[in-house]
Coordinates of N, CA, C and O and ligand atoms in Angstrom, one line a residue:
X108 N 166.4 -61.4 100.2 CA 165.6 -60.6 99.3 C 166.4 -59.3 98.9 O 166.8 -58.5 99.7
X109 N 166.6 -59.3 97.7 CA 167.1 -57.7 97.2 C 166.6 -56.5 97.7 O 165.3 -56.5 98.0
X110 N 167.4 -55.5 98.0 CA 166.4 -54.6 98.2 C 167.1 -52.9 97.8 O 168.3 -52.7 97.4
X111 N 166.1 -51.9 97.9 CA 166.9 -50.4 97.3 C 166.0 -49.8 98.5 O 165.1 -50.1 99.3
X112 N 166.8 -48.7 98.2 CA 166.8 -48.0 99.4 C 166.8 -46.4 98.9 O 167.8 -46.0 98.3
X113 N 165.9 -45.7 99.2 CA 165.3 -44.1 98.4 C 165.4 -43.8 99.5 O 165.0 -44.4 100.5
X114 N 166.4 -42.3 99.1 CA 167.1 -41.7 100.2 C 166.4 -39.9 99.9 O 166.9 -39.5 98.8
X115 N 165.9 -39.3 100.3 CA 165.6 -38.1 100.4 C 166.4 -37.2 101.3 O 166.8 -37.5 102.4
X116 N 166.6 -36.0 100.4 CA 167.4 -34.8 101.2 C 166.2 -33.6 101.7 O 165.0 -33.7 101.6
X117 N 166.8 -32.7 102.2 CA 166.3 -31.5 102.6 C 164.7 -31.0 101.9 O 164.6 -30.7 100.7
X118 N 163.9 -31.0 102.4 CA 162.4 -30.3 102.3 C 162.0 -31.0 101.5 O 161.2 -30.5 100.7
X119 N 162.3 -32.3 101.3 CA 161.1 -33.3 100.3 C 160.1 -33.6 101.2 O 159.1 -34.2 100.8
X120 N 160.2 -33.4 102.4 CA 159.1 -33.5 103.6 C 157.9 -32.7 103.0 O 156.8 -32.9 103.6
X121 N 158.2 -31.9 102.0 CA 157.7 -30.4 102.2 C 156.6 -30.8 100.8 O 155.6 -30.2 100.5
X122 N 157.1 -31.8 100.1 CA 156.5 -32.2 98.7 C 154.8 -32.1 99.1 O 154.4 -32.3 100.2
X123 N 154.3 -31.9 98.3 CA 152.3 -32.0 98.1 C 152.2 -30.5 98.2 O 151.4 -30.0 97.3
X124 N 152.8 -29.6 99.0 CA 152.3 -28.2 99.3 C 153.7 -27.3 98.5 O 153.6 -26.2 97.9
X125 N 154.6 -27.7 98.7 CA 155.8 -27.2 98.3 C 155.8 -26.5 96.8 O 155.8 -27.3 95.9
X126 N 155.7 -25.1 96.3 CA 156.1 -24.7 95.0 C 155.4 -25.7 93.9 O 156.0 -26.0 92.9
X127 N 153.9 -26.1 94.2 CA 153.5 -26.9 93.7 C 153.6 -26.6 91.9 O 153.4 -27.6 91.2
X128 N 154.0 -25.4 91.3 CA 153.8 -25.2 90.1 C 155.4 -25.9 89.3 O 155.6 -26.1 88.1
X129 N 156.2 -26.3 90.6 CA 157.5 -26.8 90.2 C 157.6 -28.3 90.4 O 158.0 -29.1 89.6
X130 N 157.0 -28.5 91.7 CA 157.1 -29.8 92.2 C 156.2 -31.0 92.2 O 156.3 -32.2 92.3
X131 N 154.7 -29.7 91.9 CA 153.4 -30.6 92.0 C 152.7 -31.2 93.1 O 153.2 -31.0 94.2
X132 N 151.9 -31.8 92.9 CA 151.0 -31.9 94.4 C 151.1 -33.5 95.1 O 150.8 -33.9 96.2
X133 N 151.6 -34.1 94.3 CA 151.9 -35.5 94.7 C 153.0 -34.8 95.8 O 153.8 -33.9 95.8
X134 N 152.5 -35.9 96.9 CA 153.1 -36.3 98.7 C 154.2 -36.7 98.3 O 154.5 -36.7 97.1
X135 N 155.2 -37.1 99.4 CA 156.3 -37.9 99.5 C 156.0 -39.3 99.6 O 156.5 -40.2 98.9
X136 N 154.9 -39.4 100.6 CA 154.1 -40.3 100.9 C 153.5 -41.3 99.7 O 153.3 -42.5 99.5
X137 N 153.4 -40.1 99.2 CA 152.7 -41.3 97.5 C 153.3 -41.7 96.7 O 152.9 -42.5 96.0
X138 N 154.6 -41.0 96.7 CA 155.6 -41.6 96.0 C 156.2 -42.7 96.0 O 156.6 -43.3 95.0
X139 N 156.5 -43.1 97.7 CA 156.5 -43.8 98.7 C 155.6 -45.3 98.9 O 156.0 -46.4 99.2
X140 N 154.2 -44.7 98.5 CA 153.0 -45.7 98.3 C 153.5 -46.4 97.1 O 153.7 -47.6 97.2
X141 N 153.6 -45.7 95.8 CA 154.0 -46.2 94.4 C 155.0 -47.1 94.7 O 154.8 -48.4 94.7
X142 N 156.0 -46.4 95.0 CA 157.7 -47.7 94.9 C 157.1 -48.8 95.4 O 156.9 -49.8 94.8
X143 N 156.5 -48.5 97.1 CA 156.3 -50.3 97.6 C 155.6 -51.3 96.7 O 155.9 -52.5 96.6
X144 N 154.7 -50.6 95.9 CA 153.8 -51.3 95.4 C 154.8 -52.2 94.2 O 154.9 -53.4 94.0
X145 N 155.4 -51.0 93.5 CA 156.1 -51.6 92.2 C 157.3 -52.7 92.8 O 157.5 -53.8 92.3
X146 N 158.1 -52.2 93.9 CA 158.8 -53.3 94.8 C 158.6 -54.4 94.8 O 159.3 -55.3 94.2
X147 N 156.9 -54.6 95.7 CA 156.4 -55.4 96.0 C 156.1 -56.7 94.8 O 156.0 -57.9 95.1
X148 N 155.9 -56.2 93.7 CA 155.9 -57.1 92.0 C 157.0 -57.9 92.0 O 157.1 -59.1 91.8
X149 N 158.1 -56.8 92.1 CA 159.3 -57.5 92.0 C 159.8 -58.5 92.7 O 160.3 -59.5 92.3
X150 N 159.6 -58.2 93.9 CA 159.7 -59.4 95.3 C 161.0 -58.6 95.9 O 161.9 -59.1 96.6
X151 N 160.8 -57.4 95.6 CA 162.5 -56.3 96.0 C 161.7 -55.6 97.8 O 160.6 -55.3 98.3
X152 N 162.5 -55.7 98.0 CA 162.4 -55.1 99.6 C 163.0 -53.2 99.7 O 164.2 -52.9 99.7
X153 N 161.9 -52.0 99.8 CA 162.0 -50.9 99.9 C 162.4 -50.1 101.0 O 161.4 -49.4 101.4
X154 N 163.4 -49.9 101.7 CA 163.6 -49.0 102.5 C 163.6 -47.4 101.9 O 164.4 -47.0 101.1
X155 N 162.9 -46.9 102.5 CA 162.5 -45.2 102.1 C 162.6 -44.3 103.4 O 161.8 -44.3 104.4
X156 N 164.0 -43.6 103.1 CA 164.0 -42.5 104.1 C 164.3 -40.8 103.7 O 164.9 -40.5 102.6
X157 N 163.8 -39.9 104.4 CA 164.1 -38.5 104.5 C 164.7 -38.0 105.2 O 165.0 -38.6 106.3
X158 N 165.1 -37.0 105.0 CA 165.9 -36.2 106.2 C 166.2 -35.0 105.8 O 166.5 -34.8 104.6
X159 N 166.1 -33.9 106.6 CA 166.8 -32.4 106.5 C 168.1 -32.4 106.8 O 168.6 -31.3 106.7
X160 N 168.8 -33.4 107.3 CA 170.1 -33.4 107.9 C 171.2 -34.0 106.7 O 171.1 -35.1 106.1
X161 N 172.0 -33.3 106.5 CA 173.3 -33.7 105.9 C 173.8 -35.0 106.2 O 173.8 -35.9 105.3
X162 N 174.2 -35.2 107.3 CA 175.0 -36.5 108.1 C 174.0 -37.7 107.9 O 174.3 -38.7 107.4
X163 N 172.4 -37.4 108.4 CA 171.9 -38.9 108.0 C 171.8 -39.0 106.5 O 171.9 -40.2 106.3
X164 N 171.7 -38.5 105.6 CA 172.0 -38.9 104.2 C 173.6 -39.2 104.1 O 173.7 -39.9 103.1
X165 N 174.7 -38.8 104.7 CA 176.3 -39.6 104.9 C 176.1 -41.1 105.6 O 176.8 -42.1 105.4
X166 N 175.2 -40.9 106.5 CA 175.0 -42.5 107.0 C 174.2 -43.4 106.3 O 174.7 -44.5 106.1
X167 N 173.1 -43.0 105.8 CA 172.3 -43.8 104.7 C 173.1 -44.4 103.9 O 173.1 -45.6 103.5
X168 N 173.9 -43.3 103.5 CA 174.5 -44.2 101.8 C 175.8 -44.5 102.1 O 176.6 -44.9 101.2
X169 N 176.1 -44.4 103.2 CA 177.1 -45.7 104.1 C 176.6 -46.8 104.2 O 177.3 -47.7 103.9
X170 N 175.4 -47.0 104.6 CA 174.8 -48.3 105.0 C 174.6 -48.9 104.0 O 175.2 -50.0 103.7
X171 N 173.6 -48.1 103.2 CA 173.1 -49.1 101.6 C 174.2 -49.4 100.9 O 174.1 -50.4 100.1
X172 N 175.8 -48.8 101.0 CA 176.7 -49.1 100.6 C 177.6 -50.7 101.0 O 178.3 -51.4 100.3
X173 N 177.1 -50.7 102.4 CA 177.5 -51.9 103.1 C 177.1 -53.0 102.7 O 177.6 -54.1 102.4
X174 N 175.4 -52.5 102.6 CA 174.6 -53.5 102.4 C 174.3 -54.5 100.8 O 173.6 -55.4 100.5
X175 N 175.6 -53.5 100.1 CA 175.2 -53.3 98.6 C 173.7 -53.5 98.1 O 173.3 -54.5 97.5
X176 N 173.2 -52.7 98.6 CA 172.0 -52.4 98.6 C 172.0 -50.9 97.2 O 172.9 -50.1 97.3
X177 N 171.1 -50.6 96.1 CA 171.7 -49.6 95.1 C 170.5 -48.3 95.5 O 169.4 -48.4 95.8
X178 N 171.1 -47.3 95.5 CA 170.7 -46.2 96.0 C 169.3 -45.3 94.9 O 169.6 -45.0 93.8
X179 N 168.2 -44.9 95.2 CA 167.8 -43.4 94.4 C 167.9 -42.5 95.2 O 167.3 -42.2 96.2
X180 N 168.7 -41.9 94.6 CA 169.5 -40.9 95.9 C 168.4 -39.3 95.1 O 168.5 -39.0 93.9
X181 N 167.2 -38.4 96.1 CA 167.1 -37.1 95.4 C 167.9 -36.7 96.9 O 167.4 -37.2 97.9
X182 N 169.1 -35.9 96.8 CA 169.3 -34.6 98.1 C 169.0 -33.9 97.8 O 169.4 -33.0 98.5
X183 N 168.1 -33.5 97.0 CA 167.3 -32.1 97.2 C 168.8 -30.6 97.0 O 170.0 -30.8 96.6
X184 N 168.4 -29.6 97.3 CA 169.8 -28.8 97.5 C 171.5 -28.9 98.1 O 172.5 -28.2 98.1
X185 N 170.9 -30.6 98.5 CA 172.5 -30.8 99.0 C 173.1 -31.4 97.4 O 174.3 -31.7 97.3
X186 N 172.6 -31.5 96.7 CA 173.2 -32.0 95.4 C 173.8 -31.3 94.8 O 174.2 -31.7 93.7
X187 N 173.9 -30.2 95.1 CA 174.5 -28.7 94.3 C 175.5 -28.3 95.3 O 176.0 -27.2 95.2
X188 N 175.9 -29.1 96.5 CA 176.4 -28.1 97.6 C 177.1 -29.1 98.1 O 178.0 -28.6 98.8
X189 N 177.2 -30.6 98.1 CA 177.5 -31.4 99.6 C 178.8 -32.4 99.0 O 178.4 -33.4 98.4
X190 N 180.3 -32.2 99.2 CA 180.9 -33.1 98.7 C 181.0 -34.0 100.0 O 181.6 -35.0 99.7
X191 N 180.7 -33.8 101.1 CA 180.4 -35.2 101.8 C 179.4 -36.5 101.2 O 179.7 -37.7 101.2
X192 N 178.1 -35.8 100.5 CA 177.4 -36.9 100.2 C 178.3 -37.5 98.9 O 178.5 -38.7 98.8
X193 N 178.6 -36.8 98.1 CA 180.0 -37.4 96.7 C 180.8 -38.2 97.7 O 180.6 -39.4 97.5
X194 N 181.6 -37.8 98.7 CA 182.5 -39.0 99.3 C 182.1 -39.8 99.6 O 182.6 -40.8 99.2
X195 N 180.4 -39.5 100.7 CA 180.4 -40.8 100.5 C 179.5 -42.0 99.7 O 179.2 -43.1 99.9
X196 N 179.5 -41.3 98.8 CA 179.1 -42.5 97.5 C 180.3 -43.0 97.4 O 180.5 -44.0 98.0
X197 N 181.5 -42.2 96.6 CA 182.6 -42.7 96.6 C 183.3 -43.5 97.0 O 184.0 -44.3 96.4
X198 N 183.0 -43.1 98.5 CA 183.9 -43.8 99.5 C 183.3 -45.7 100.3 O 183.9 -46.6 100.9
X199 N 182.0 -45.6 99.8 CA 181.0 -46.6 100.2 C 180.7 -47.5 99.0 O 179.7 -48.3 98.9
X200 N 181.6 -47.2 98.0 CA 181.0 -48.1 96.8 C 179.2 -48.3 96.4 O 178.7 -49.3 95.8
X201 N 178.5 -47.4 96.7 CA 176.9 -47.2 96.9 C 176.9 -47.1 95.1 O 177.7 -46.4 94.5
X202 N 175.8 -48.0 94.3 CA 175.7 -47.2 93.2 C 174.6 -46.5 93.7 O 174.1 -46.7 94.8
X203 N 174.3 -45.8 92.8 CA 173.4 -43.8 92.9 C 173.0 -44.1 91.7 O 173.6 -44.6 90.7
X204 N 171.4 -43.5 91.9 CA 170.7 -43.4 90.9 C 171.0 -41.8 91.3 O 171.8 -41.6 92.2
X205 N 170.5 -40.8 90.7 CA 170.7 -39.3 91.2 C 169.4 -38.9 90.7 O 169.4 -39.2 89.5
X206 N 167.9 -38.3 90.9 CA 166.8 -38.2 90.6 C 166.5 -36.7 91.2 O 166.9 -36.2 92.3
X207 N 166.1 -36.3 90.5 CA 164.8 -34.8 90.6 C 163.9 -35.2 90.2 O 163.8 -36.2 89.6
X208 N 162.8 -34.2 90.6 CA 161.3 -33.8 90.3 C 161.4 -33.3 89.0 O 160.9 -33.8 88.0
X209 N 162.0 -32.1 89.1 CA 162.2 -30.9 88.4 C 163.4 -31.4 87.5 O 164.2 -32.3 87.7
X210 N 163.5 -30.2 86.3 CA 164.6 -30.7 85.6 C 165.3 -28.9 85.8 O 165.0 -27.8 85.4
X211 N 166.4 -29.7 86.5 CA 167.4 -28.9 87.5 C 168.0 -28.4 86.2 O 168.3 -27.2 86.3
X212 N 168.4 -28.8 85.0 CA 169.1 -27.7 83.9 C 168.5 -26.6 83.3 O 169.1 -25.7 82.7
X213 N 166.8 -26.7 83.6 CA 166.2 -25.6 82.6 C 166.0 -24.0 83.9 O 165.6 -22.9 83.6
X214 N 166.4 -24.6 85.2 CA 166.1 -23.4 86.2 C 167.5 -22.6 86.6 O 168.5 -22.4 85.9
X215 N 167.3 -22.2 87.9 CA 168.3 -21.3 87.6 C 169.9 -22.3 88.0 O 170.1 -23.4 88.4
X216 N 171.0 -21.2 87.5 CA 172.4 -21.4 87.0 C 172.8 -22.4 88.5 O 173.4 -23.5 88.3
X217 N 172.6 -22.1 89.6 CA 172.9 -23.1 91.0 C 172.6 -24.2 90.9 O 173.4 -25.0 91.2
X218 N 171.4 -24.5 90.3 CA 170.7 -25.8 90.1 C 171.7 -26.9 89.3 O 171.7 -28.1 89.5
X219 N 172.9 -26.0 88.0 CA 173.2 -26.8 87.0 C 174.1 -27.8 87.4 O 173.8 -28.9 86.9
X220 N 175.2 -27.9 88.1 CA 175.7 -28.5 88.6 C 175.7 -29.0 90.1 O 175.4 -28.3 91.1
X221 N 176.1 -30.6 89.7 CA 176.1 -31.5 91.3 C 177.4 -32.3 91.3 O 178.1 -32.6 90.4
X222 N 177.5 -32.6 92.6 CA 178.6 -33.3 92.9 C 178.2 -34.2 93.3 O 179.0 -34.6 94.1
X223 N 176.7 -35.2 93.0 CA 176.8 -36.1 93.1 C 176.9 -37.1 91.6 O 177.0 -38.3 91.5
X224 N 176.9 -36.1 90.5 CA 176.6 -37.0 89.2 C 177.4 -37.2 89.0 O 177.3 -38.3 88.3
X225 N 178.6 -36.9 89.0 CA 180.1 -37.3 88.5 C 180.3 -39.0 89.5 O 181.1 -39.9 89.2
X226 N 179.4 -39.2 90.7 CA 179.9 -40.6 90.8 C 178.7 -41.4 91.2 O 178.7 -42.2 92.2
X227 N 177.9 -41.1 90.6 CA 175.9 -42.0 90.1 C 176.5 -42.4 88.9 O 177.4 -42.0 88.2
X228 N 175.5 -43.8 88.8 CA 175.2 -44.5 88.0 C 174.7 -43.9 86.5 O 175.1 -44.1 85.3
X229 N 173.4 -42.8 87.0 CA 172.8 -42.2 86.0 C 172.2 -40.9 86.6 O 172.6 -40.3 87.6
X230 N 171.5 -40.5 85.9 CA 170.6 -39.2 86.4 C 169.2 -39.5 85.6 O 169.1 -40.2 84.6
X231 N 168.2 -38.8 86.4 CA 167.1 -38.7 86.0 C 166.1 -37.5 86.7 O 165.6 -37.5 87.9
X232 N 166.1 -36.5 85.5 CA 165.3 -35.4 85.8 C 164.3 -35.0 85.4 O 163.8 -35.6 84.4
X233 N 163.7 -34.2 85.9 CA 162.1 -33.5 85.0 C 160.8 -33.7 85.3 O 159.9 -32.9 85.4
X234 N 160.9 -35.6 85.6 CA 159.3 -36.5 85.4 C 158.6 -36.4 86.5 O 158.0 -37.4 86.7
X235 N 158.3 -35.3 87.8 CA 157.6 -35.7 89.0 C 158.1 -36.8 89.2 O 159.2 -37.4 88.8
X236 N 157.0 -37.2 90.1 CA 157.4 -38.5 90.9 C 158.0 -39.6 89.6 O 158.7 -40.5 90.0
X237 N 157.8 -39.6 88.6 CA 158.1 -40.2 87.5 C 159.7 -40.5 87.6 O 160.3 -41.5 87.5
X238 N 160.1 -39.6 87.8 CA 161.7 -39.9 87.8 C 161.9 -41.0 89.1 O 163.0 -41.5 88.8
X239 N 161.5 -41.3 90.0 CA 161.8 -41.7 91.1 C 161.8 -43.5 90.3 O 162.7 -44.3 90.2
X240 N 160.1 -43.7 89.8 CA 160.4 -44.7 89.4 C 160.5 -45.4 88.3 O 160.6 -46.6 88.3
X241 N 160.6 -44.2 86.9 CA 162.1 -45.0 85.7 C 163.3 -44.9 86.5 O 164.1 -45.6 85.8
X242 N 164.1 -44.4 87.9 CA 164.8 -44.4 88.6 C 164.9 -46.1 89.0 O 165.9 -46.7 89.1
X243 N 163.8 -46.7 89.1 CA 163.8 -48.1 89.7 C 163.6 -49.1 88.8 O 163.7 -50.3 88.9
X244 N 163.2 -48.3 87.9 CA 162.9 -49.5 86.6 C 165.0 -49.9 86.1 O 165.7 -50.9 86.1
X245 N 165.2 -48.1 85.8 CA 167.0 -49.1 85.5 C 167.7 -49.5 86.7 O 168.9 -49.9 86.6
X246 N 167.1 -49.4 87.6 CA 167.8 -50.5 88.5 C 167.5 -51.9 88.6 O 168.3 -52.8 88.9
X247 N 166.1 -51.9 88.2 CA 165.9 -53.4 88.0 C 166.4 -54.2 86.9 O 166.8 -55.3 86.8
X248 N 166.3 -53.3 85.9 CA 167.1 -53.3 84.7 C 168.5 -53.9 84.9 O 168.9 -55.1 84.7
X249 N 169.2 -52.8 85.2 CA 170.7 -52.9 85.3 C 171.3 -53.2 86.6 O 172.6 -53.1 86.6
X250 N 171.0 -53.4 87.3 CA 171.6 -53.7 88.8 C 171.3 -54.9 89.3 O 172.2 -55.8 89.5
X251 N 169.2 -54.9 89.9 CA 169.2 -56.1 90.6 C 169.0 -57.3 89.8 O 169.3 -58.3 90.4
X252 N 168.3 -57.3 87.8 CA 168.0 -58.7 88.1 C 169.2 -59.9 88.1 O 169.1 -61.1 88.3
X253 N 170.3 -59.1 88.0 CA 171.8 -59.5 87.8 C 172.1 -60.7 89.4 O 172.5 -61.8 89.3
X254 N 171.6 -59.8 90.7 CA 171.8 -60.5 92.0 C 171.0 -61.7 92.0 O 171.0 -62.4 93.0
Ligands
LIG54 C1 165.2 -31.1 93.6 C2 165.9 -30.0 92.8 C3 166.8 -29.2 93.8 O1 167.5 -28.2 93.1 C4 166.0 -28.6 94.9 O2 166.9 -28.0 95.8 C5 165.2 -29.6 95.6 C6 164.4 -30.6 94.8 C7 164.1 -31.8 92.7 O3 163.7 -32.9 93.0 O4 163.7 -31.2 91.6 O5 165.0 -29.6 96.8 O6 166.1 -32.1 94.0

């Protein structure tokens, strides 16, 4: 069975209570609830993980890379900061969706640039949880129904 694998960075733990006028009140959890569901249609298999740690988001998209398994990668602030997680896309052949909540160009100047989009598939910003899954829709699109 195909499967993708939604990789969260730093304080998406924090989503539902978090800067809600930025991020909104939807959970991680529900976001979470959504994909399986829309997964589950497809017959695609969802691994969904978080982490505050740099290195398990380097091991994540090592694995899904192994697995060729295709990534929706949000790092949260490591995406403005982390050329480990760029290597290892790079270096793991992982495709990367690259996703926000928020649309990281209209805030402030740190936000504008990442070092993961130069080696993702695509980007998708702005839509709440929305981004996460037009994030899965062009994967199903352009990646899995291909396997
Ligand atoms: C974010 C945007 C980042 O700039 C921020 O550091 C986050 C969340 C988003 O989903 O909008 O933690 O990735």
């Amino acid at each position: 069975m195909p499967a993708v694998h939604v990789i969260n960075g730093p304080n998406l733990n924090l989503l539902g209570s978090r800067e809600p006028d930025i991020y909104g009140r939807a959970t991680l959890e529900d976001i979470e609830t959504r994909l399986t569901e829309l997964c589950a249609e497809r017959g695609v298999e969802l691994v969904f993980r978080q982490s505050n740690h740099e290195g398990d988001l380097v091991d994540w998209i090592q694995e899904a890379g192994r697995l060729g398994a295709p990534i929706i990668l949000n790092a949260g602030a490591l995406t403005h900061t982390s050329i480990a997680i760029h290597d290892a896309i790079k270096g793991s052949g992982a495709v990367v969706v690259e996703v926000h909540l928020s649309n990281v160009h209209a805030r402030e100047s740190f936000r504008h640039h990442s070092f993961i989009a130069p080696v993702a598939r695509g980007v998708i910003a702005g839509f709440g949880p929305t981004s996460y899954f037009l994030a899965l829709e062009a994967l199903f699109d352009r990646e899995i129904r291909k396997t």
